[in-house]
Short mmCIF file of C-alpha atoms in Angstrom, two decimals:
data_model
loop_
_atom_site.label_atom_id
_atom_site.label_comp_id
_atom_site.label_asym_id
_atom_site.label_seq_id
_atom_site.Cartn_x
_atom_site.Cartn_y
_atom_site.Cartn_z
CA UNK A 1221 38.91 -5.53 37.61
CA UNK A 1222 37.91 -8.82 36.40
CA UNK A 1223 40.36 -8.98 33.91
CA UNK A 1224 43.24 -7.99 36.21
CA UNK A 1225 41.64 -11.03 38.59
CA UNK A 1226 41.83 -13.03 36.42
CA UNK A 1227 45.44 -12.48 35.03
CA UNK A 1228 46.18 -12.47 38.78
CA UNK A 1229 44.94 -16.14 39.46
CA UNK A 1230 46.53 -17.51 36.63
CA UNK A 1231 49.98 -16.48 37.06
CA UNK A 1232 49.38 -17.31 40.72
CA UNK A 1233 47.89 -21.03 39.58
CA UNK A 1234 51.39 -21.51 37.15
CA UNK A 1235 53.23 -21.09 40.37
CA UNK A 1236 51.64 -23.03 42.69
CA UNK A 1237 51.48 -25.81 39.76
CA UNK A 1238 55.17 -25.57 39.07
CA UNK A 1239 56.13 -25.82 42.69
CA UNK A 1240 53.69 -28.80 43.51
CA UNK A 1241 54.83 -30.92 40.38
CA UNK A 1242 58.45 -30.39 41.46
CA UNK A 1243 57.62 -31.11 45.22
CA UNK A 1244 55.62 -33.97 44.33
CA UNK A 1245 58.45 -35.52 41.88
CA UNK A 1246 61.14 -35.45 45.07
CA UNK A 1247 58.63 -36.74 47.66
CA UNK A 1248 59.80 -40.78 48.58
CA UNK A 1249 57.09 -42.06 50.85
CA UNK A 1250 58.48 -45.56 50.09
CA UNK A 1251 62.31 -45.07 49.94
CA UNK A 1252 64.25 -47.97 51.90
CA UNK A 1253 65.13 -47.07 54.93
CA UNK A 1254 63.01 -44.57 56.32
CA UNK A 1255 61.28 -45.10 59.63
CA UNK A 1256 57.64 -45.34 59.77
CA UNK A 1257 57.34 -41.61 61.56
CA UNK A 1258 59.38 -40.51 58.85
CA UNK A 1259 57.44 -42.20 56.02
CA UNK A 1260 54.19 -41.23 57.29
CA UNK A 1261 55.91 -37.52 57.37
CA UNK A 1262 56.82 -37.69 53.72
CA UNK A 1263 53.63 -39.66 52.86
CA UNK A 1264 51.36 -36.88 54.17
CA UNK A 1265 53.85 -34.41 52.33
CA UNK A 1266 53.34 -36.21 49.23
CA UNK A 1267 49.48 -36.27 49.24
CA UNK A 1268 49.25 -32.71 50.44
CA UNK A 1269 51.75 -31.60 46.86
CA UNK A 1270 49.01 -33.69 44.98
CA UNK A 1271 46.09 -32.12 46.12
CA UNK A 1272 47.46 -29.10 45.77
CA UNK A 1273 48.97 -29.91 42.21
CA UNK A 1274 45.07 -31.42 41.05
CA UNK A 1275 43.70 -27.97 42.74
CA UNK A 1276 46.16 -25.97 40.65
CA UNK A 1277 45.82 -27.97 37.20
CA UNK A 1278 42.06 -27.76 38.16
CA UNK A 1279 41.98 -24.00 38.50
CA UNK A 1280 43.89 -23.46 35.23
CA UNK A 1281 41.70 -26.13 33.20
CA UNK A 1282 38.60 -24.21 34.34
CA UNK A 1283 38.63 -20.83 32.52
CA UNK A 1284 39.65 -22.79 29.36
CA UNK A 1285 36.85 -25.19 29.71
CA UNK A 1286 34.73 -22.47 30.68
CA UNK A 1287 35.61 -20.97 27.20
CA UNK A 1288 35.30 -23.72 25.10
CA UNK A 1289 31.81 -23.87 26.05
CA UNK A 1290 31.30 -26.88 28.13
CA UNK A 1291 28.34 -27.28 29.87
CA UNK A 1292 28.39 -26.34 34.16
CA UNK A 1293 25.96 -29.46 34.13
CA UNK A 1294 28.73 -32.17 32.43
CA UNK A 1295 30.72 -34.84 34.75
CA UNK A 1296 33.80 -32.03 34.70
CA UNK A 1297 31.53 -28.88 35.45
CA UNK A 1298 30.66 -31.13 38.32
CA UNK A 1299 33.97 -31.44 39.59
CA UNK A 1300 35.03 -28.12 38.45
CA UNK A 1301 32.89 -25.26 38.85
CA UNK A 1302 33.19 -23.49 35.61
CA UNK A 1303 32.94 -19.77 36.86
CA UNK A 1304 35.34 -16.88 36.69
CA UNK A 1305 37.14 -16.70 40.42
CA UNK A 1306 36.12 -15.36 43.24
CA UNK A 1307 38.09 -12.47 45.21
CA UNK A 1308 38.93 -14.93 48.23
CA UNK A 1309 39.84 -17.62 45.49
CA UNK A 1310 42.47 -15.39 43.93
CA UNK A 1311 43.79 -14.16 47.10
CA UNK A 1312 44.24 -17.24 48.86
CA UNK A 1313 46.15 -18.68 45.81
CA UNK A 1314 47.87 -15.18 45.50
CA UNK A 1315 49.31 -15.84 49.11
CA UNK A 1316 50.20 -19.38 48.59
CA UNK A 1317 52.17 -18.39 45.20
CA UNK A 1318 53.74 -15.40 47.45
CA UNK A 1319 54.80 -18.17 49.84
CA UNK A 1320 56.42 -20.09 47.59
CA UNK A 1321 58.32 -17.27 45.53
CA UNK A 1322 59.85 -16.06 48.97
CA UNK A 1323 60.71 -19.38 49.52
CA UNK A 1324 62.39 -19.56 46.41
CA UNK A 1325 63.93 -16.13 46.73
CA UNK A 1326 65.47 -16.91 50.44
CA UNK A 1327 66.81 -20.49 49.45
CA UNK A 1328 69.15 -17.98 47.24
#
């Protein structure tokens, strides 16, 4: 069950990843032009694709740091907690990945 977890989060982590990175490379909080509602709109857009995007890069870096041995009490085990994921980790990322293939699927 771990295994299939595991498998699970990581496809679901290459999605989210994928999606954020592209999302993030077409968000123009600073395009001429805008107004400042819709700045502020694309601005909070923006930041939310990053976080998400660190999150995702974050959650893929941590099973691989995890192997390599690197210690839970180091500056990255600190901002990464170096343990297999939980259930409610893989199924909220699940979800968000399911969001985003539908998303994909219904654009055509």
């Amino acid at each position: 069950m771990s295994t299939t977890l595991q498998i699970v989060h990581a496809l679901s982590t290459l999605v989210v990843l994928a999606e954020a990175l592209n999302k993030l490379e077409r968000a123009q909080p600073l395009a001429c032009g805008l107004s400042p509602r819709e700045r502020l709109v694309d601005a909070l857009k923006a930041a939310a694709w990053l976080l998400l995007a660190l999150g995702a890069a974050g959650s893929l870096a941590a099973p691989v740091l995890l192997a390599l041995g690197l210690p839970a009490g180091d500056a990255v085990g600190m901002l990464a907690r170096l343990e297999r994921p939980t259930l409610a980790e893989v199924l909220v990322l699940s979800g968000f990945a399911t969001l985003i293939v539908r998303t994909r699927v219904k654009e055509g």
